[in-house]
Amino acid sequence: MVDLPTEHDTPKANNPFVQVPIEITISVGRARPTVQELLDLSQDTILPLDKRIEDPVELYIGDKLIGRGELEEMEGDAQGRLAVRLTEIADLKTGL
């Protein structure tokens, strides 16, 4: 019988960096206006994106793609807030 390491036996448990928060950027699409369209932007202007509402969003840490997911609206106390349901997670060594 093999003894599997417990949570407290792993190097992660003793690593102080696992508690450091990181920022994940969610990319919903890109806009490519002309310079003239950019200069004409004003309040209530609609800026079309290159994706549809049902297309997957991409998750980045810095410029590194770490996953993809679907936008969802949260329920309960956080109703109305956006969330991402992960559909793909990158192997951080090899990427997506």
GROMACS .gro file of C-alpha atoms in nm:
model
   96
    1MET     CA    1   0.000   0.000   0.000
    2VAL     CA    2   0.134   0.343  -0.099
    3ASP     CA    3   0.094   0.642   0.131
    4LEU     CA    4  -0.026   0.942  -0.070
    5PRO     CA    5   0.096   1.285   0.039
    6THR     CA    6  -0.154   1.489   0.235
    7GLU     CA    7  -0.222   1.857   0.179
    8HIS     CA    8   0.021   1.942   0.459
    9ASP     CA    9   0.298   1.724   0.312
   10THR     CA   10   0.309   1.897  -0.025
   11PRO     CA   11   0.549   2.184  -0.099
   12LYS     CA   12   0.247   2.409  -0.169
   13ALA     CA   13   0.142   2.398   0.196
   14ASN     CA   14   0.472   2.551   0.306
   15ASN     CA   15   0.502   2.803   0.023
   16PRO     CA   16   0.408   3.157   0.137
   17PHE     CA   17   0.342   3.265  -0.223
   18VAL     CA   18   0.028   3.052  -0.259
   19GLN     CA   19  -0.159   3.319  -0.058
   20VAL     CA   20  -0.060   3.606  -0.289
   21PRO     CA   21  -0.360   3.724  -0.495
   22ILE     CA   22  -0.319   3.750  -0.871
   23GLU     CA   23  -0.525   3.935  -1.127
   24ILE     CA   24  -0.689   3.742  -1.410
   25THR     CA   25  -0.805   3.945  -1.709
   26ILE     CA   26  -1.112   3.820  -1.897
   27SER     CA   27  -1.112   3.911  -2.266
   28VAL     CA   28  -1.458   3.925  -2.421
   29GLY     CA   29  -1.344   4.054  -2.760
   30ARG     CA   30  -1.162   4.322  -2.951
   31ALA     CA   31  -1.276   4.636  -3.128
   32ARG     CA   32  -1.093   4.772  -3.431
   33PRO     CA   33  -1.221   5.122  -3.498
   34THR     CA   34  -1.054   5.353  -3.746
   35VAL     CA   35  -0.877   5.658  -3.607
   36GLN     CA   36  -1.173   5.871  -3.721
   37GLU     CA   37  -1.420   5.641  -3.542
   38LEU     CA   38  -1.202   5.659  -3.231
   39LEU     CA   39  -1.204   6.040  -3.243
   40ASP     CA   40  -1.584   6.037  -3.284
   41LEU     CA   41  -1.645   5.826  -2.969
   42SER     CA   42  -1.881   5.982  -2.719
   43GLN     CA   43  -2.105   5.874  -2.434
   44ASP     CA   44  -2.361   5.610  -2.546
   45THR     CA   45  -2.160   5.516  -2.855
   46ILE     CA   46  -2.182   5.142  -2.920
   47LEU     CA   47  -1.844   4.989  -2.999
   48PRO     CA   48  -1.889   4.657  -3.183
   49LEU     CA   49  -1.662   4.368  -3.084
   50ASP     CA   50  -1.531   4.082  -3.296
   51LYS     CA   51  -1.717   3.819  -3.089
   52ARG     CA   52  -2.074   3.715  -3.032
   53ILE     CA   53  -2.236   3.692  -2.690
   54GLU     CA   54  -2.223   3.309  -2.690
   55ASP     CA   55  -1.855   3.289  -2.794
   56PRO     CA   56  -1.604   3.175  -2.531
   57VAL     CA   57  -1.408   3.435  -2.336
   58GLU     CA   58  -1.034   3.405  -2.274
   59LEU     CA   59  -0.861   3.426  -1.936
   60TYR     CA   60  -0.514   3.581  -1.912
   61ILE     CA   61  -0.254   3.635  -1.646
   62GLY     CA   62  -0.042   3.910  -1.797
   63ASP     CA   63  -0.015   3.815  -2.162
   64LYS     CA   64  -0.032   3.438  -2.094
   65LEU     CA   65  -0.356   3.263  -2.197
   66ILE     CA   66  -0.450   3.036  -1.907
   67GLY     CA   67  -0.802   2.927  -1.995
   68ARG     CA   68  -1.135   2.977  -2.168
   69GLY     CA   69  -1.487   2.994  -2.040
   70GLU     CA   70  -1.843   3.115  -2.079
   71LEU     CA   71  -1.989   3.433  -1.931
   72GLU     CA   72  -2.269   3.378  -1.683
   73GLU     CA   73  -2.477   3.595  -1.456
   74MET     CA   74  -2.442   3.513  -1.087
   75GLU     CA   75  -2.747   3.434  -0.876
   76GLY     CA   76  -2.836   3.480  -0.511
   77ASP     CA   77  -2.673   3.767  -0.319
   78ALA     CA   78  -2.445   3.846  -0.615
   79GLN     CA   79  -2.730   3.850  -0.869
   80GLY     CA   80  -2.653   4.068  -1.169
   81ARG     CA   81  -2.275   4.030  -1.141
   82LEU     CA   82  -2.084   3.856  -1.416
   83ALA     CA   83  -1.891   3.533  -1.366
   84VAL     CA   84  -1.699   3.292  -1.588
   85ARG     CA   85  -1.767   2.919  -1.605
   86LEU     CA   86  -1.433   2.760  -1.699
   87THR     CA   87  -1.447   2.527  -1.998
   88GLU     CA   88  -1.072   2.488  -2.065
   89ILE     CA   89  -0.773   2.527  -1.836
   90ALA     CA   90  -0.421   2.546  -1.975
   91ASP     CA   91  -0.141   2.322  -1.865
   92LEU     CA   92   0.083   2.602  -1.742
   93LYS     CA   93   0.390   2.425  -1.882
   94THR     CA   94   0.258   2.362  -2.235
   95GLY     CA   95  -0.028   2.611  -2.278
   96LEU     CA   96  -0.373   2.553  -2.429
   0.00000   0.00000   0.00000
